[in-house]
PDB file of C-alpha atoms in Angstrom:
ATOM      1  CA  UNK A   1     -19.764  11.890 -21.248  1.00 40.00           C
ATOM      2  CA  UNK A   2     -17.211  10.892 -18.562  1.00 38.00           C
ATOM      3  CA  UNK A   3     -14.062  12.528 -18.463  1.00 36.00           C
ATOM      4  CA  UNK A   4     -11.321  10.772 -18.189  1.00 33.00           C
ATOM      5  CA  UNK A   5      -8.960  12.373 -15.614  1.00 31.00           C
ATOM      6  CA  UNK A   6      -4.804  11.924 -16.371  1.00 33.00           C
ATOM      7  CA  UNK A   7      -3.164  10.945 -13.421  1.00 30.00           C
ATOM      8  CA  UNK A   8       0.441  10.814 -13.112  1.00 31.00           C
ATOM      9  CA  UNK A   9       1.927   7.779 -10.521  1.00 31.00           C
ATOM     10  CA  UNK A  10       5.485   9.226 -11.067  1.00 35.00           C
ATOM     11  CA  UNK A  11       7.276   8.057  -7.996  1.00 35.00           C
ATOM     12  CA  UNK A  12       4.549   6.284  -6.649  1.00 35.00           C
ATOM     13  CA  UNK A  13       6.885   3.039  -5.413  1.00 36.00           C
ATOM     14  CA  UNK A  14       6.728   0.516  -2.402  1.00 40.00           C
ATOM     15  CA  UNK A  15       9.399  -1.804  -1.860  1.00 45.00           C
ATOM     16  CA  UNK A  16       8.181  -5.747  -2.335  1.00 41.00           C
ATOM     17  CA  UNK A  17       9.213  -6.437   0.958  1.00 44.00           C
ATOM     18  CA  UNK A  18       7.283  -3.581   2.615  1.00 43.00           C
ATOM     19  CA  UNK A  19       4.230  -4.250   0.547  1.00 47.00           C
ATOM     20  CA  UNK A  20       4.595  -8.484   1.916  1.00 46.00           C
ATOM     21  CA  UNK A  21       5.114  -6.475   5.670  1.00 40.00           C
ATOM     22  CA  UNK A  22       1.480  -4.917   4.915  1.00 46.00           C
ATOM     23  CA  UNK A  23       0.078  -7.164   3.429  1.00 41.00           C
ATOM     24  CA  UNK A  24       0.807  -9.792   6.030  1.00 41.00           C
ATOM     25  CA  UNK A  25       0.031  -7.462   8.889  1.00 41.00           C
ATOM     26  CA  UNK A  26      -3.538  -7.287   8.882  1.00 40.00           C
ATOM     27  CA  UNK A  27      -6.127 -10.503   8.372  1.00 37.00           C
ATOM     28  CA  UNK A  28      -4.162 -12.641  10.584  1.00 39.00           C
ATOM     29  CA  UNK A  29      -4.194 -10.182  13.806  1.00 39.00           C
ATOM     30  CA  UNK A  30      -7.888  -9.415  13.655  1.00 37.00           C
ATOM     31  CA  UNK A  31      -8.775 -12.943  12.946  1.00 36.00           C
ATOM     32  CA  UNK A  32      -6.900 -14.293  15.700  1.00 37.00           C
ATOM     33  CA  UNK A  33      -8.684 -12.024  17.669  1.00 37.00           C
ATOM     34  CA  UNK A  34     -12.103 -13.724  16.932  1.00 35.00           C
ATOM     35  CA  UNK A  35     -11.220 -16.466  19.888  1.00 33.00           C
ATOM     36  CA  UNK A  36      -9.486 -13.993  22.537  1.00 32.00           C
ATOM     37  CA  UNK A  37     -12.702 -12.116  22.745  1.00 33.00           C
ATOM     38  CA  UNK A  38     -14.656 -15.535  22.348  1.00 32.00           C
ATOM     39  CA  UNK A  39     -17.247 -14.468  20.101  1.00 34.00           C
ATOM     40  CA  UNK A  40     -20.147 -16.735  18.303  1.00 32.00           C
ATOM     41  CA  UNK A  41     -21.496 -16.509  14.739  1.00 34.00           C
ATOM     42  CA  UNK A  42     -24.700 -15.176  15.408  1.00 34.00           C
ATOM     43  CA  UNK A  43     -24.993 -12.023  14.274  1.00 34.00           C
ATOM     44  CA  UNK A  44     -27.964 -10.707  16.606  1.00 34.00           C
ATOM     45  CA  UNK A  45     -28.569  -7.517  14.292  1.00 33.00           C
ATOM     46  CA  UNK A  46     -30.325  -5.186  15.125  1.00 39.00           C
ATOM     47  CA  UNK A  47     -31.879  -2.571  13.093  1.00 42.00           C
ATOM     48  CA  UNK A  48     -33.617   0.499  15.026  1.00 43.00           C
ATOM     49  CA  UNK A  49     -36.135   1.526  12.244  1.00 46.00           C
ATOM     50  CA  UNK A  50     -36.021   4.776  10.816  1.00 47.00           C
ATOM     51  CA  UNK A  51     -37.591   6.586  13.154  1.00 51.00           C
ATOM     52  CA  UNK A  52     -34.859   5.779  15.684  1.00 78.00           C
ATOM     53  CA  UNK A  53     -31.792   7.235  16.334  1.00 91.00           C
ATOM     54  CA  UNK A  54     -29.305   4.616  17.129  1.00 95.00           C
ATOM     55  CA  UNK A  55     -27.415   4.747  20.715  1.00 93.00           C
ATOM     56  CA  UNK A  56     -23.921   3.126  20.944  1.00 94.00           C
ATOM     57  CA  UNK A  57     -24.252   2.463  24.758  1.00 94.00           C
ATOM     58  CA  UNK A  58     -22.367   2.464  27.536  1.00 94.00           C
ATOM     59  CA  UNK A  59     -19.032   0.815  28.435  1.00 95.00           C
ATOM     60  CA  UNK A  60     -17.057  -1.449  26.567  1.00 95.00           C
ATOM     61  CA  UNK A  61     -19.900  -2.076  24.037  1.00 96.00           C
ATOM     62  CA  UNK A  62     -20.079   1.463  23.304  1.00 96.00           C
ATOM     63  CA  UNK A  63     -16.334   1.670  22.738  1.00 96.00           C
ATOM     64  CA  UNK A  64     -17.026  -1.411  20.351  1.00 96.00           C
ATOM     65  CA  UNK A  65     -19.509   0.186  18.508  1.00 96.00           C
ATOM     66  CA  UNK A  66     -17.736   3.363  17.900  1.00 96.00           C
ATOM     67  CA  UNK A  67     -14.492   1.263  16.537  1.00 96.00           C
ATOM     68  CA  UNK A  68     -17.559  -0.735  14.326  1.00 97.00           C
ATOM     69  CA  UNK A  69     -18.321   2.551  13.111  1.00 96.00           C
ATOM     70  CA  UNK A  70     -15.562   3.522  12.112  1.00 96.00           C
ATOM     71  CA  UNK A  71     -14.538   0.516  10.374  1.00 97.00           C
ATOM     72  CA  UNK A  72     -17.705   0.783   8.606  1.00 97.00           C
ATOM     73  CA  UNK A  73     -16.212   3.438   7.311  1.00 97.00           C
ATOM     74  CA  UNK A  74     -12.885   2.498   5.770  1.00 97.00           C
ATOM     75  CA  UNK A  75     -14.011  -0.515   4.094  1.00 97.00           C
ATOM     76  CA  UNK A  76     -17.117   1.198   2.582  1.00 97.00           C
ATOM     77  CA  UNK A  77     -14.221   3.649   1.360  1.00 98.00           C
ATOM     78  CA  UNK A  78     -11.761   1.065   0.298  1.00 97.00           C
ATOM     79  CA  UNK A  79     -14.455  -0.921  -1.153  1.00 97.00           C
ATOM     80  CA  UNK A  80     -15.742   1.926  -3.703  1.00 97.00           C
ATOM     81  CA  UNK A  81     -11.852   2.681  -4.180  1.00 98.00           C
ATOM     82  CA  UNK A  82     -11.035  -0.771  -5.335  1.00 97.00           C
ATOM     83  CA  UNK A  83     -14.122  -1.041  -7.809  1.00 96.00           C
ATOM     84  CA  UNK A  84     -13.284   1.963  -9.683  1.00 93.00           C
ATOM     85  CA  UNK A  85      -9.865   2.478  -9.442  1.00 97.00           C
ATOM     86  CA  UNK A  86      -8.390   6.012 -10.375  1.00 96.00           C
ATOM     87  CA  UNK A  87      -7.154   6.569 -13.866  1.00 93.00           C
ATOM     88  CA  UNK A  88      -3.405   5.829 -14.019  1.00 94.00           C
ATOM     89  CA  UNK A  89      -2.770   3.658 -11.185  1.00 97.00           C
ATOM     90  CA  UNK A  90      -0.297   1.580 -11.256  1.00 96.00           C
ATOM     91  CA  UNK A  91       0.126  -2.292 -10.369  1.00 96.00           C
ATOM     92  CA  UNK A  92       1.677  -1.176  -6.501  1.00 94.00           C
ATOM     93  CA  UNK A  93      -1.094   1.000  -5.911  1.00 96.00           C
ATOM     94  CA  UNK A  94      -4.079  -1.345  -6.721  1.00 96.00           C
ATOM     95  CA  UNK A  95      -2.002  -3.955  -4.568  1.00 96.00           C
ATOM     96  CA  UNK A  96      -1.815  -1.997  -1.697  1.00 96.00           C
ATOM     97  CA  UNK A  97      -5.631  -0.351  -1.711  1.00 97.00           C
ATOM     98  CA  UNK A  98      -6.656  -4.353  -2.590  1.00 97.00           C
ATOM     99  CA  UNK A  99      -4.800  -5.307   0.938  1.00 95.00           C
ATOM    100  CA  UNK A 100      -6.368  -1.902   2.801  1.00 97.00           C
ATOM    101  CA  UNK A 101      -9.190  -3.065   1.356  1.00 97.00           C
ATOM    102  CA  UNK A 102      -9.333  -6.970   2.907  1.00 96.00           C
ATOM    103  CA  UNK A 103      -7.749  -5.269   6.012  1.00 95.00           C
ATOM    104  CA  UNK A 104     -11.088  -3.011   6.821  1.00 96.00           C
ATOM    105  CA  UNK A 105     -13.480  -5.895   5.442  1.00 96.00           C
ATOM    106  CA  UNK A 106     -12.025  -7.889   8.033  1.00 95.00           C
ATOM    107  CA  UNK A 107     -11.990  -5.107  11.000  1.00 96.00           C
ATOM    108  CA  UNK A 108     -15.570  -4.291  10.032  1.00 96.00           C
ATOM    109  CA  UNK A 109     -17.018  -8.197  10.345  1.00 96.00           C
ATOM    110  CA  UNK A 110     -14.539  -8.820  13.452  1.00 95.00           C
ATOM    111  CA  UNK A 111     -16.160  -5.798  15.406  1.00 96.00           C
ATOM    112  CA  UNK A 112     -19.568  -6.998  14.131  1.00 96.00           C
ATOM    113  CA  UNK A 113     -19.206 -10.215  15.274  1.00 95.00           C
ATOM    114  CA  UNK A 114     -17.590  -9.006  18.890  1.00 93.00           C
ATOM    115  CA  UNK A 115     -20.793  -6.999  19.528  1.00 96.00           C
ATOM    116  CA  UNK A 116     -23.180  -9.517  18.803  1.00 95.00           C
ATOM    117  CA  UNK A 117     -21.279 -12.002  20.556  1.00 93.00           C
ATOM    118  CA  UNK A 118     -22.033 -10.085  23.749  1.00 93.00           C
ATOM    119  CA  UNK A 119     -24.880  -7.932  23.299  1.00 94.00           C
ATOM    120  CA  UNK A 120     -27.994  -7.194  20.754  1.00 94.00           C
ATOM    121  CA  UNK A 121     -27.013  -3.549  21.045  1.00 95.00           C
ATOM    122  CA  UNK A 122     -25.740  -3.665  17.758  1.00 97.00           C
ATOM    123  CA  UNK A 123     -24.643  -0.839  15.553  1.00 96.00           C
ATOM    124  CA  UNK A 124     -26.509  -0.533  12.120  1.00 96.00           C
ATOM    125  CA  UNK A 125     -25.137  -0.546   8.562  1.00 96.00           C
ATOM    126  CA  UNK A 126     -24.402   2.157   8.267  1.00 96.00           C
ATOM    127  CA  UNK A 127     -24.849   4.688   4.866  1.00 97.00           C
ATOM    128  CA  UNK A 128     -21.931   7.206   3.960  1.00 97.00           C
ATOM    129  CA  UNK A 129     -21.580  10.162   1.618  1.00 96.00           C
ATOM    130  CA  UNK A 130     -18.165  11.065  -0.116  1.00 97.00           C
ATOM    131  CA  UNK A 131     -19.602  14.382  -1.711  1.00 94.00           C
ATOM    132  CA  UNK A 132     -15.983  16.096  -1.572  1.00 93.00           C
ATOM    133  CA  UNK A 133     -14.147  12.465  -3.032  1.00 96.00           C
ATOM    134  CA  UNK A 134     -13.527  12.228  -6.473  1.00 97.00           C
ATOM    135  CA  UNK A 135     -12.829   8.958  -6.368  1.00 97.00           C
ATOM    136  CA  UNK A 136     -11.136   8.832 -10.391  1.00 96.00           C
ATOM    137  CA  UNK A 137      -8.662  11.151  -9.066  1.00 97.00           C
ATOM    138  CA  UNK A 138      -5.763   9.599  -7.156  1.00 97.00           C
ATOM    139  CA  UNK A 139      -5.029  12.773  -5.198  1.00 96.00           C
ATOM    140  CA  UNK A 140      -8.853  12.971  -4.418  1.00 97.00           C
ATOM    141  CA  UNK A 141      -8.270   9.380  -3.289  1.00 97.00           C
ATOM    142  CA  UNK A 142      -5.319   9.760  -1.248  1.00 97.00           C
ATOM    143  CA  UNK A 143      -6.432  12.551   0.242  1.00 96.00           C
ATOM    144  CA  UNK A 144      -9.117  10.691   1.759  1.00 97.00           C
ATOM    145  CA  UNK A 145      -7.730   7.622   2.178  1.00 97.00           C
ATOM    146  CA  UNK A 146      -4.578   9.563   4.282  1.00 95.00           C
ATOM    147  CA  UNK A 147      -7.092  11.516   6.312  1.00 94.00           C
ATOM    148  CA  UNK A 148      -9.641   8.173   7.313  1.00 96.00           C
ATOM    149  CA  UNK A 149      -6.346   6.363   8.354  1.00 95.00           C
ATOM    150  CA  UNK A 150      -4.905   8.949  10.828  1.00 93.00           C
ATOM    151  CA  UNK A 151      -8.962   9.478  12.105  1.00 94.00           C
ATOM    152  CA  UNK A 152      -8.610   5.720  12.778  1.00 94.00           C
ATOM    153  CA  UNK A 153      -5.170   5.780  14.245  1.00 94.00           C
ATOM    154  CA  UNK A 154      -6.244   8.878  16.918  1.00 94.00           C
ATOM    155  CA  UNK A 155      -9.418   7.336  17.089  1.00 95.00           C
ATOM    156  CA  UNK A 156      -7.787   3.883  18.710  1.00 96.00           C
ATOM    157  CA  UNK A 157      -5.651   5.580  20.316  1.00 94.00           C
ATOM    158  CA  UNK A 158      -7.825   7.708  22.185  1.00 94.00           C
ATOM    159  CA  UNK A 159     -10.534   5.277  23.115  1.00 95.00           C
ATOM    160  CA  UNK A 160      -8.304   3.025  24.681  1.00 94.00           C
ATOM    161  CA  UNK A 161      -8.337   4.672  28.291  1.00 94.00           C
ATOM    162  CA  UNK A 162     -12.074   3.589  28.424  1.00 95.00           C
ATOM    163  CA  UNK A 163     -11.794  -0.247  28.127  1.00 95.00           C
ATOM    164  CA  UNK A 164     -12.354  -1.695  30.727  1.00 96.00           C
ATOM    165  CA  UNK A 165     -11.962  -5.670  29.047  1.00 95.00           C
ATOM    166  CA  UNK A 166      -7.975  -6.214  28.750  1.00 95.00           C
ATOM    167  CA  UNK A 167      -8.699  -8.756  26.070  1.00 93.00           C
ATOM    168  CA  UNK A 168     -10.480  -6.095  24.501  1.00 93.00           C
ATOM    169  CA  UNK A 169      -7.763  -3.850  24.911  1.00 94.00           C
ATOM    170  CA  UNK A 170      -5.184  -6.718  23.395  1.00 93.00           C
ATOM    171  CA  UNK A 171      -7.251  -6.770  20.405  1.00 92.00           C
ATOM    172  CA  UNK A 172      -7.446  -2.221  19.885  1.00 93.00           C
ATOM    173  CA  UNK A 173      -3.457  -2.443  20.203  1.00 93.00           C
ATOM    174  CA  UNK A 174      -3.702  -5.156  17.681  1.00 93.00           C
ATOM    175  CA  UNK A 175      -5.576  -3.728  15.350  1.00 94.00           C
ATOM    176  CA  UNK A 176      -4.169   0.146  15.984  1.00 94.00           C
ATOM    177  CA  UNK A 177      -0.992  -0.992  14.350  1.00 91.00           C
ATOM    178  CA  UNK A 178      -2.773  -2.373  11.496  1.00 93.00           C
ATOM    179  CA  UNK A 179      -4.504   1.258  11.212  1.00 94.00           C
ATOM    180  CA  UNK A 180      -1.375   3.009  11.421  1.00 90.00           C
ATOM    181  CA  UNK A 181       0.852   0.618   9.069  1.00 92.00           C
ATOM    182  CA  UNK A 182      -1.923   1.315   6.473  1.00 94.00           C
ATOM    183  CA  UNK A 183      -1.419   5.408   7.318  1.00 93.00           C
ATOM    184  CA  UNK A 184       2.368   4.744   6.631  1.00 91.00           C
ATOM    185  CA  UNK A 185       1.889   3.276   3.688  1.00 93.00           C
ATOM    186  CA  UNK A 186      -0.418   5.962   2.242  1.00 95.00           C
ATOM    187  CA  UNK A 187       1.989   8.862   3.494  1.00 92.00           C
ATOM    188  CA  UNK A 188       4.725   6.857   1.266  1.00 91.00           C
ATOM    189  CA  UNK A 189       2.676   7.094  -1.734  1.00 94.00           C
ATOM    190  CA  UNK A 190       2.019  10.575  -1.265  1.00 91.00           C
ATOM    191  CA  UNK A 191       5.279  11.913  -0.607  1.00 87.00           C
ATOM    192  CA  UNK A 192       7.649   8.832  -1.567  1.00 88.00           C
ATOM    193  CA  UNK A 193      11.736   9.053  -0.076  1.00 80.00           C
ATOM    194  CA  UNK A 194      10.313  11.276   2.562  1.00 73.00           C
ATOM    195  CA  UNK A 195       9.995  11.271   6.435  1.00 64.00           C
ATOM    196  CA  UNK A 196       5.841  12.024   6.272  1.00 64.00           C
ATOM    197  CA  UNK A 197       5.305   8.159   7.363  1.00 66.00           C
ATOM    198  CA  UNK A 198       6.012   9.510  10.673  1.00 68.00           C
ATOM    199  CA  UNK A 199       5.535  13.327  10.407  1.00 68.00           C
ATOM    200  CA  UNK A 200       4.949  15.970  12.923  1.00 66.00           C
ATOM    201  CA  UNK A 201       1.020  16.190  12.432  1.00 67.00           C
ATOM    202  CA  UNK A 202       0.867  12.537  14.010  1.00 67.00           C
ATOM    203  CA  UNK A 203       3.873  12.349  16.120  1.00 71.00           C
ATOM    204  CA  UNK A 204       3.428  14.237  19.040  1.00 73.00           C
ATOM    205  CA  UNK A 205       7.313  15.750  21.239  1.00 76.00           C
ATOM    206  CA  UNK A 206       7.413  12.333  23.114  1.00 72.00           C
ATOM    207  CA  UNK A 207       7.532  10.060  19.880  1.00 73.00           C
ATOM    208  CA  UNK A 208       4.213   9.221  20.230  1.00 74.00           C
ATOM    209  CA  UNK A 209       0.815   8.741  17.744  1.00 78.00           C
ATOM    210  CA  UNK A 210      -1.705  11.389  18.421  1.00 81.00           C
ATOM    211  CA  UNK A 211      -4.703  10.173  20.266  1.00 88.00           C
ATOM    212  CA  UNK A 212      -7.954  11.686  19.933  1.00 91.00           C
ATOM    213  CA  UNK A 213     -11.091  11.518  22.273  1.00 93.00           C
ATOM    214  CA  UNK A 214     -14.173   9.809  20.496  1.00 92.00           C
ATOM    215  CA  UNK A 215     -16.274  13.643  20.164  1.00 89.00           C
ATOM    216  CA  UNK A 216     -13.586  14.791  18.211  1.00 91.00           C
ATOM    217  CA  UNK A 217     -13.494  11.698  15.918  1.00 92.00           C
ATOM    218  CA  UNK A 218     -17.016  12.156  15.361  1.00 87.00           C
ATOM    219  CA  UNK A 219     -16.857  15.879  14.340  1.00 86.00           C
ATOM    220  CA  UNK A 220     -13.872  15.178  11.970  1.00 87.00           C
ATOM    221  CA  UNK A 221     -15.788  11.974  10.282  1.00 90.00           C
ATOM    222  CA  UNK A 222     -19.090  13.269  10.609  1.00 85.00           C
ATOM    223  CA  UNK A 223     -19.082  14.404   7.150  1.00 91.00           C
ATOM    224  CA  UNK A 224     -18.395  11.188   6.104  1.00 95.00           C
ATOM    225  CA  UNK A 225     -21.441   9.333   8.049  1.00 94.00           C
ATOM    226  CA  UNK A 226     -25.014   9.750   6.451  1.00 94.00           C
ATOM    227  CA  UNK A 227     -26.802   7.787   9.056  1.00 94.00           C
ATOM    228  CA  UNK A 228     -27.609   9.311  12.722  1.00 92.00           C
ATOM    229  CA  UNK A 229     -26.281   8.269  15.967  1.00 92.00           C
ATOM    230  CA  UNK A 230     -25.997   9.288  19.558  1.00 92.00           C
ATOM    231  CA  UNK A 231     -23.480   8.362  22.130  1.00 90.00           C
ATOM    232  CA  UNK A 232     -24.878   9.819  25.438  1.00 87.00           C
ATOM    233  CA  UNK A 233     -22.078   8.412  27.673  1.00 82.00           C
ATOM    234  CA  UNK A 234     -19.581  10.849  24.993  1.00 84.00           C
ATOM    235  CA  UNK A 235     -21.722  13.656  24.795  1.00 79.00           C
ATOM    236  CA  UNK A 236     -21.962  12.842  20.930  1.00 83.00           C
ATOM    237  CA  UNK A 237     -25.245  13.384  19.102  1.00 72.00           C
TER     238      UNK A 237
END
C-alpha cells in the first residue's frame, strides 16, 4: 500500500507577476538561440554501444556536451516531478515546476540539436538514478530541485572561460539566467519573504554567482548520472 505523505504548502506563494517574469523567461531565449548558432534538424545521434564509454571531446563541443548533460538532467528531473506531483501542492507550485519543466525540455533539445548541427560526437541519452529523492515529498523535491539549479548555475558559470565560439558564449549567458531565475524561484518557495533568492552560499563578496569548474560539477551530480562518461580534456572519468 502507498502511503500517502501530508505535505503542508503553508506560505508557499509567488506573486502573478513574478511567476509571468519566469514563465516568459525561458522558451523564447533558448529558441532564439537555435539560428545564432545556425544549427540543422538532423539529429546525427550517436549511440556508443554498451561496451563504450562515451567521451565528450575537446573544445567547444565538449563544453556543449557537458551543458547537454546536464540539461539531461533537469528535465529528466522536472519531467518525473511534474507526472507525480507531491501530495499537497498547490496550484503556484505545479505552475512553476510545469514552466521549469518546458524550460529544461527546451535546453535539453536546443543543446542536442547544437551538437549535431556541428559534429556526430554526440552525447547519449542519458539514464539517471534519484535513489535519495522522494519525489511525493515536496521537501524531498525541493531539495533536489534547489540543489540541480545552483549545480547548473556554477556549472554555466564556470565553463564559460573555455568557449572559444562568442555566439556560443551569447547563448550560455542566455541560458545561465534562465538557470538561475529558476534557482530564485525555488529558494522563494523554500524560504518565502526571505533574502535566500540571493543568499551567501551562491553569492560570492563581489556580488557575484558562484562558478564552478566542470570536475567539480561532475563529482557533485555524479550521483545523479547512471550512465558512464569521460572527459579527458577535464580530467573527468
Amino acid at each position: 500500500m502507498k502511503k500517502t505523505i501530508q505535505v503542508s504548502n503553508q506560505g508557499a506563494t509567488l506573486d502573478t507577476s513574478r511567476r509571468n517574469f519566469l514563465k516568459l523567461s525561458g522558451i523564447g531565449l533558448a529558441v532564439a538561440g537555435l539560428t545564432i548558432i545556425g544549427c540543422t534538424d538532423d539529429d546525427n545521434f550517436q549511440d556508443p554501444g554498451n561496451s563504450a564509454v562515451f567521451d565528450l571531446g575537446t573544445g567547444d563541443v565538449a563544453i556543449l556536451n557537458y551543458a547537454y548533460a546536464l540539461e539531461q538532467l533537469e528535465a529528466d528531473f522536472y519531467t518525473k516531478v511534474v507526472n507525480n506531483f507531491y501530495s499537497g501542492i498547490s496550484s503556484i507550485e505545479k505552475e512553476i515546476f510545469t514552466d521549469l519543466y518546458h524550460h529544461e525540455v527546451v535546453h535539453r533539445d536546443f543543446f542536442k540539436a547544437a551538437i549535431s548541427g556541428v559534429t556526430q560526437n554526440v552525447l547519449p541519452k542519458l539514464e539517471f538514478q534519484y535513489s535519495n529523492v522522494n519525489f511525493n515529498d515536496r521537501n524531498s523535491v525541493l531539495a533536489t530541485s534547489k540543489a540541480l539549479e545552483d549545480t547548473g548555475v556554477a556549472a554555466y558559470n564556470g565553463a564559460g572561460k573555455y568557449i572559444s565560439n562568442p555566439d556560443y558564449l551569447v547563448i550560455a549567458g542566455k541560458i545561465v539566467s534562465v538557470e538561475a531565475r529558476h534557482a530564485s524561484a525555488i529558494r522563494s518557495l523554500i524560504n518565502p519573504g526571505s533574502a535566500d533568492f540571493s543568499g551567501d552560499d551562491v553569492i560570492d563578496a563581489n556580488g557575484l554567482d558562484l562558478a564552478k569548474e566542470p570536475k567539480d560539477i561532475v563529482m557533485a551530480a555524479g550521483g545523479f548520472i547512471k550512465t558512464p562518461f569521460t572527459w579527458k580534456e577535464r580530467g573527468i572519468n
